[in-house]
Protein backbone atom coordinates (compact mmCIF):
# COMPACT_ATOMS: atom_id res chain seq x y z
CA UNK A 1 67.63 90.54 25.99
CA UNK A 2 68.43 87.46 25.05
CA UNK A 3 72.04 86.26 25.95
CA UNK A 4 72.41 88.75 28.56
CA UNK A 5 72.11 86.73 31.66
CA UNK A 6 68.45 86.86 32.36
CA UNK A 7 66.65 83.85 33.21
CA UNK A 8 64.52 81.89 30.32
CA UNK A 9 61.05 82.47 29.72
CA UNK A 10 58.69 81.40 32.36
CA UNK A 11 54.79 80.97 31.50
CA UNK A 12 53.90 84.35 31.93
CA UNK A 13 56.48 85.52 29.45
CA UNK A 14 56.73 83.03 26.77
CA UNK A 15 56.68 84.32 23.39
CA UNK A 16 56.11 82.01 19.98
CA UNK A 17 58.49 83.90 18.48
CA UNK A 18 61.22 81.96 20.78
CA UNK A 19 60.00 78.47 20.16
CA UNK A 20 61.46 76.03 17.61
CA UNK A 21 57.67 74.92 16.43
CA UNK A 22 57.03 78.54 15.68
CA UNK A 23 60.01 78.63 13.14
CA UNK A 24 59.16 74.91 11.84
CA UNK A 25 55.25 76.12 10.76
CA UNK A 26 56.96 79.22 9.72
CA UNK A 27 59.36 77.69 7.31
CA UNK A 28 56.60 75.11 6.37
CA UNK A 29 54.08 78.36 5.33
CA UNK A 30 57.17 79.96 3.45
CA UNK A 31 57.72 76.54 1.72
CA UNK A 32 54.08 76.18 0.48
CA UNK A 33 53.89 79.41 -0.14
CA UNK A 34 56.34 79.61 -2.60
CA UNK A 35 54.97 76.70 -4.64
CA UNK A 36 51.36 78.16 -4.17
CA UNK A 37 52.57 81.41 -5.93
CA UNK A 38 54.52 78.91 -8.34
CA UNK A 39 51.22 77.14 -9.30
CA UNK A 40 49.57 80.38 -9.86
CA UNK A 41 47.16 79.83 -6.70
CA UNK A 42 48.53 82.21 -3.91
CA UNK A 43 45.30 84.54 -4.00
CA UNK A 44 43.16 81.36 -3.68
CA UNK A 45 44.29 80.78 -0.19
CA UNK A 46 44.28 84.01 1.65
CA UNK A 47 44.20 82.69 4.91
CA UNK A 48 47.22 80.66 4.86
CA UNK A 49 49.38 80.95 8.15
CA UNK A 50 51.54 79.97 10.50
CA UNK A 51 50.08 79.36 13.94
CA UNK A 52 50.79 77.33 17.76
CA UNK A 53 47.88 75.70 19.54
CA UNK A 54 47.71 75.58 23.08
CA UNK A 55 49.79 73.06 23.68
CA UNK A 56 53.01 74.96 21.70
CA UNK A 57 52.26 72.82 18.48
CA UNK A 58 52.88 74.27 15.08
CA UNK A 59 50.22 74.21 13.03
CA UNK A 60 49.51 75.45 9.31
CA UNK A 61 46.26 76.84 8.46
CA UNK A 62 44.96 76.76 4.70
CA UNK A 63 41.49 78.53 5.58
CA UNK A 64 38.48 78.47 3.25
CA UNK A 65 38.77 77.76 -0.17
CA UNK A 66 36.57 77.79 -3.29
CA UNK A 67 35.43 74.26 -4.87
CA UNK A 68 37.54 75.22 -7.81
CA UNK A 69 40.46 75.83 -5.77
CA UNK A 70 39.85 72.70 -3.86
CA UNK A 71 39.92 70.59 -7.26
CA UNK A 72 42.73 72.48 -8.86
CA UNK A 73 44.89 71.56 -5.71
CA UNK A 74 43.76 68.11 -5.88
CA UNK A 75 44.42 67.69 -9.96
CA UNK A 76 47.94 69.33 -8.68
CA UNK A 77 48.55 66.50 -6.05
CA UNK A 78 47.21 63.92 -8.22
CA UNK A 79 49.63 64.93 -11.19
CA UNK A 80 52.66 65.68 -8.22
CA UNK A 81 52.17 61.93 -7.29
CA UNK A 82 52.46 60.53 -10.86
CA UNK A 83 55.85 62.20 -11.39
CA UNK A 84 58.78 60.76 -10.38
CA UNK A 85 61.18 63.00 -8.05
CA UNK A 86 64.85 62.06 -8.81
CA UNK A 87 66.93 58.76 -7.89
CA UNK A 88 64.19 56.52 -5.56
CA UNK A 89 61.34 58.48 -6.06
CA UNK A 90 58.41 56.24 -5.07
CA UNK A 91 55.30 55.81 -7.91
CA UNK A 92 51.91 57.05 -7.35
CA UNK A 93 50.69 54.05 -5.97
CA UNK A 94 53.11 53.96 -2.95
CA UNK A 95 53.26 57.65 -2.31
CA UNK A 96 51.60 59.67 -0.04
CA UNK A 97 51.29 58.21 3.43
CA UNK A 98 54.37 57.94 5.74
CA UNK A 99 52.88 55.23 7.27
CA UNK A 100 53.32 52.59 4.75
CA UNK A 101 49.33 52.91 3.38
CA UNK A 102 48.50 52.88 -0.09
CA UNK A 103 46.49 55.69 -1.72
CA UNK A 104 43.79 52.78 -2.15
CA UNK A 105 43.67 52.60 1.96
CA UNK A 106 45.88 49.18 2.03
CA UNK A 107 48.44 48.75 4.47
CA UNK A 108 52.31 47.74 2.63
CA UNK A 109 53.34 44.47 3.50
CA UNK A 110 56.92 44.49 5.31
């Protein structure tokens, strides 16, 4: 049991449930799930799940979706990018890529 003086898990007894990455992936899936439910898309993502790869990195699997679902998701993302999200929000042109790229592929000049 945890906290009763046992040594930390070794590679042979490692469990994903003990990793920070697993909890981050699980929390991200829960947040995405809640938004998909609110958008009425929850039944369109039956394979949505949190996972870890062989290197222990958290991953979110969206799975296969229909073309109609992909189009609806794309439209929702376009609409969201055009909405201000409170003070200091970015406009649709500069939103999206954390590396400073614009949606048209150009790089921000800073």
